[in-house]
Amino acid sequence: MQEPPLRIRGYRPDDFEELLVMDRACFPPHIAFSRWELAFNLNHPESIARVADDSRRIVGFVLARMEGRSRTAHIITLDVAPEVRRKKIGTALMRFVHDELAGRGIRSVILEVSVQNVAALRLYEKFHYRRTCLLSGYYHGIEDAYQLKASIPFPKALDAEP
C-alpha cells in the first residue's frame, strides 16, 4: 500500500494537544516538554513551528526560534512519531525549516541533542551539524547533551551586493 503524501504546514493552535502527546512519546520524561514549556515555545514571537501531516494525522513537527538579530536560529525540537520513523519525515522537516530560515536571513543554526540519541545525531550530521561542546547534565541534571551548529545555505539573491 502506498504511503499517503506528506504535507508540511504551519502550526495551528488546535494542533497543541497532539504535539504534546507526540513529544512525550518521542522523549523520556526528563527531556520531553511540559505543557507550559511547549506552549511557551510554540507561542514565542520569534518561533517558527512547522507540522508534518499525512492527511490523516500529524506525523512530526519542528520548532525553531530566531535569536534576535544575530542571524542565528535555534532548533528547539524535532519530533517524529515513533511508528513512522525512518521514512524521511525528519529529513523533510529539517530541509523545510532550513530553507525557511535561510529565506529569513539566518546563516547558522544551533541545537542540543542527547548524547544517547544516535539516530538524531546521524540525521544532524547529514545536514553538516558539528559538535561544538558537551553540555554536562543538560537534561535536568540527568543526561548530557551535545550542542551542535551548522551553517545553512543563504539564498544567492540575498547574498548579492546591491
Short mmCIF file of C-alpha atoms in Angstrom, two decimals:
data_model
loop_
_atom_site.label_atom_id
_atom_site.label_comp_id
_atom_site.label_asym_id
_atom_site.label_seq_id
_atom_site.Cartn_x
_atom_site.Cartn_y
_atom_site.Cartn_z
CA MET A 1 0.00 0.00 0.00
CA GLN A 2 1.30 3.44 -0.92
CA GLU A 3 2.11 5.92 1.84
CA PRO A 4 -0.15 8.99 1.95
CA PRO A 5 1.55 12.19 0.74
CA LEU A 6 3.42 14.21 3.33
CA ARG A 7 2.43 17.84 3.75
CA ILE A 8 4.35 20.38 5.83
CA ARG A 9 2.32 23.30 7.09
CA GLY A 10 2.27 25.93 9.78
CA TYR A 11 1.30 25.14 13.35
CA ARG A 12 -2.31 25.79 14.36
CA PRO A 13 -3.47 26.13 17.98
CA ASP A 14 -5.74 23.10 17.60
CA ASP A 15 -2.57 21.00 16.97
CA PHE A 16 -1.32 21.62 20.51
CA GLU A 17 -2.63 18.51 22.30
CA GLU A 18 -1.44 16.21 19.53
CA LEU A 19 2.04 17.78 19.58
CA LEU A 20 2.21 17.45 23.37
CA VAL A 21 1.31 13.74 23.19
CA MET A 22 3.84 13.22 20.39
CA ASP A 23 6.64 14.96 22.29
CA ARG A 24 6.01 12.71 25.29
CA ALA A 25 6.09 9.64 23.03
CA CYS A 26 9.35 10.78 21.43
CA PHE A 27 11.37 11.61 24.54
CA PRO A 28 11.84 10.32 28.08
CA PRO A 29 10.18 12.39 30.85
CA HIS A 30 13.37 14.29 31.71
CA ILE A 31 13.65 15.52 28.10
CA ALA A 32 10.01 15.87 26.96
CA PHE A 33 8.41 19.29 27.26
CA SER A 34 5.94 20.10 29.98
CA ARG A 35 2.64 21.55 28.81
CA TRP A 36 3.87 25.03 29.81
CA GLU A 37 7.25 24.67 28.06
CA LEU A 38 5.69 23.53 24.80
CA ALA A 39 3.07 26.29 24.88
CA PHE A 40 5.74 28.90 25.64
CA ASN A 41 7.95 27.77 22.77
CA LEU A 42 5.12 27.46 20.25
CA ASN A 43 3.76 30.90 21.10
CA HIS A 44 7.06 32.78 21.33
CA PRO A 45 7.02 35.65 18.82
CA GLU A 46 10.34 34.54 17.27
CA SER A 47 9.31 30.88 16.95
CA ILE A 48 8.75 29.00 13.73
CA ALA A 49 6.68 25.83 14.14
CA ARG A 50 6.03 23.54 11.21
CA VAL A 51 3.93 20.39 11.29
CA ALA A 52 4.12 17.34 9.01
CA ASP A 53 0.89 15.51 8.35
CA ASP A 54 -0.06 12.69 6.03
CA SER A 55 -3.67 13.88 5.51
CA ARG A 56 -4.82 11.55 8.30
CA ARG A 57 -2.81 12.80 11.26
CA ILE A 58 0.25 14.70 12.42
CA VAL A 59 3.39 12.59 11.99
CA GLY A 60 6.05 15.09 13.07
CA PHE A 61 6.94 18.68 13.84
CA VAL A 62 9.89 21.00 14.09
CA LEU A 63 10.15 24.04 16.31
CA ALA A 64 12.84 26.68 15.81
CA ARG A 65 13.42 30.15 17.17
CA MET A 66 15.27 33.08 15.71
CA GLU A 67 17.87 34.51 18.08
CA GLY A 68 17.28 38.24 17.77
CA ARG A 69 19.34 39.97 15.09
CA SER A 70 22.26 37.57 15.29
CA ARG A 71 21.46 35.67 12.06
CA THR A 72 21.44 32.56 14.22
CA ALA A 73 18.46 30.32 14.90
CA HIS A 74 17.95 27.60 17.47
CA ILE A 75 16.15 24.37 16.69
CA ILE A 76 14.22 23.73 19.88
CA THR A 77 12.91 20.28 18.94
CA LEU A 78 12.40 17.90 16.06
CA ASP A 79 9.77 15.23 16.75
CA VAL A 80 8.76 12.34 14.51
CA ALA A 81 6.09 9.89 15.68
CA PRO A 82 7.87 6.66 16.70
CA GLU A 83 5.73 4.47 14.43
CA VAL A 84 6.70 6.39 11.26
CA ARG A 85 10.40 6.90 11.83
CA ARG A 86 12.92 6.04 9.12
CA LYS A 87 10.58 7.32 6.41
CA LYS A 88 12.46 10.60 5.82
CA ILE A 89 9.94 12.74 7.74
CA GLY A 90 12.68 14.21 9.94
CA THR A 91 14.75 14.93 6.84
CA ALA A 92 11.81 16.67 5.16
CA LEU A 93 11.15 18.81 8.24
CA MET A 94 14.82 19.78 8.56
CA ARG A 95 15.05 20.74 4.88
CA PHE A 96 11.87 22.78 5.15
CA VAL A 97 12.92 24.70 8.26
CA HIS A 98 16.45 25.30 6.92
CA ASP A 99 15.03 26.74 3.70
CA GLU A 100 12.67 28.96 5.64
CA LEU A 101 15.40 30.16 8.00
CA ALA A 102 17.75 30.89 5.09
CA GLY A 103 14.99 32.90 3.46
CA ARG A 104 14.76 34.98 6.64
CA GLY A 105 18.47 35.78 6.57
CA ILE A 106 19.65 33.17 9.07
CA ARG A 107 23.17 31.90 8.43
CA SER A 108 23.73 29.42 11.26
CA VAL A 109 21.64 27.11 13.38
CA ILE A 110 22.33 25.57 16.77
CA LEU A 111 20.59 22.75 18.58
CA GLU A 112 21.07 20.41 21.50
CA VAL A 113 20.74 16.64 21.32
CA SER A 114 21.13 13.88 23.89
CA VAL A 115 24.48 12.12 23.65
CA GLN A 116 22.43 8.89 23.63
CA ASN A 117 20.22 9.84 20.66
CA VAL A 118 22.30 8.17 17.96
CA ALA A 119 19.59 8.34 15.27
CA ALA A 120 19.20 12.10 15.71
CA LEU A 121 22.97 12.61 15.69
CA ARG A 122 23.19 10.76 12.37
CA LEU A 123 20.40 12.87 10.89
CA TYR A 124 22.01 16.12 12.01
CA GLU A 125 25.40 15.04 10.64
CA LYS A 126 23.77 14.66 7.21
CA PHE A 127 22.91 18.35 7.46
CA HIS A 128 26.54 19.15 8.33
CA TYR A 129 25.96 19.88 12.01
CA ARG A 130 29.15 19.66 14.04
CA ARG A 131 29.59 19.23 17.77
CA THR A 132 30.63 22.45 19.44
CA CYS A 133 30.58 21.33 23.07
CA LEU A 134 29.39 18.79 25.59
CA LEU A 135 26.71 20.09 27.96
CA SER A 136 27.05 18.03 31.14
CA GLY A 137 23.74 17.35 32.87
CA TYR A 138 21.86 19.42 30.28
CA TYR A 139 18.61 17.50 30.70
CA HIS A 140 17.64 18.26 34.31
CA GLY A 141 21.00 17.06 35.62
CA ILE A 142 20.23 13.54 34.41
CA GLU A 143 21.62 13.33 30.90
CA ASP A 144 24.33 15.04 28.89
CA ALA A 145 23.79 16.69 25.52
CA TYR A 146 25.91 17.87 22.66
CA GLN A 147 25.44 21.34 21.30
CA LEU A 148 25.63 21.21 17.52
CA LYS A 149 26.00 24.01 15.00
CA ALA A 150 25.62 24.22 11.23
CA SER A 151 25.87 26.89 8.59
CA ILE A 152 22.92 26.94 6.27
CA PRO A 153 22.87 27.92 2.62
CA PHE A 154 22.00 31.53 2.05
CA PRO A 155 19.87 32.45 -0.98
CA LYS A 156 22.15 33.88 -3.67
CA ALA A 157 19.76 36.72 -4.43
CA LEU A 158 20.02 37.90 -0.83
CA ASP A 159 23.78 37.46 -0.75
CA ALA A 160 24.40 39.67 -3.78
CA GLU A 161 25.87 43.11 -3.28
CA PRO A 162 23.47 45.99 -4.11
#
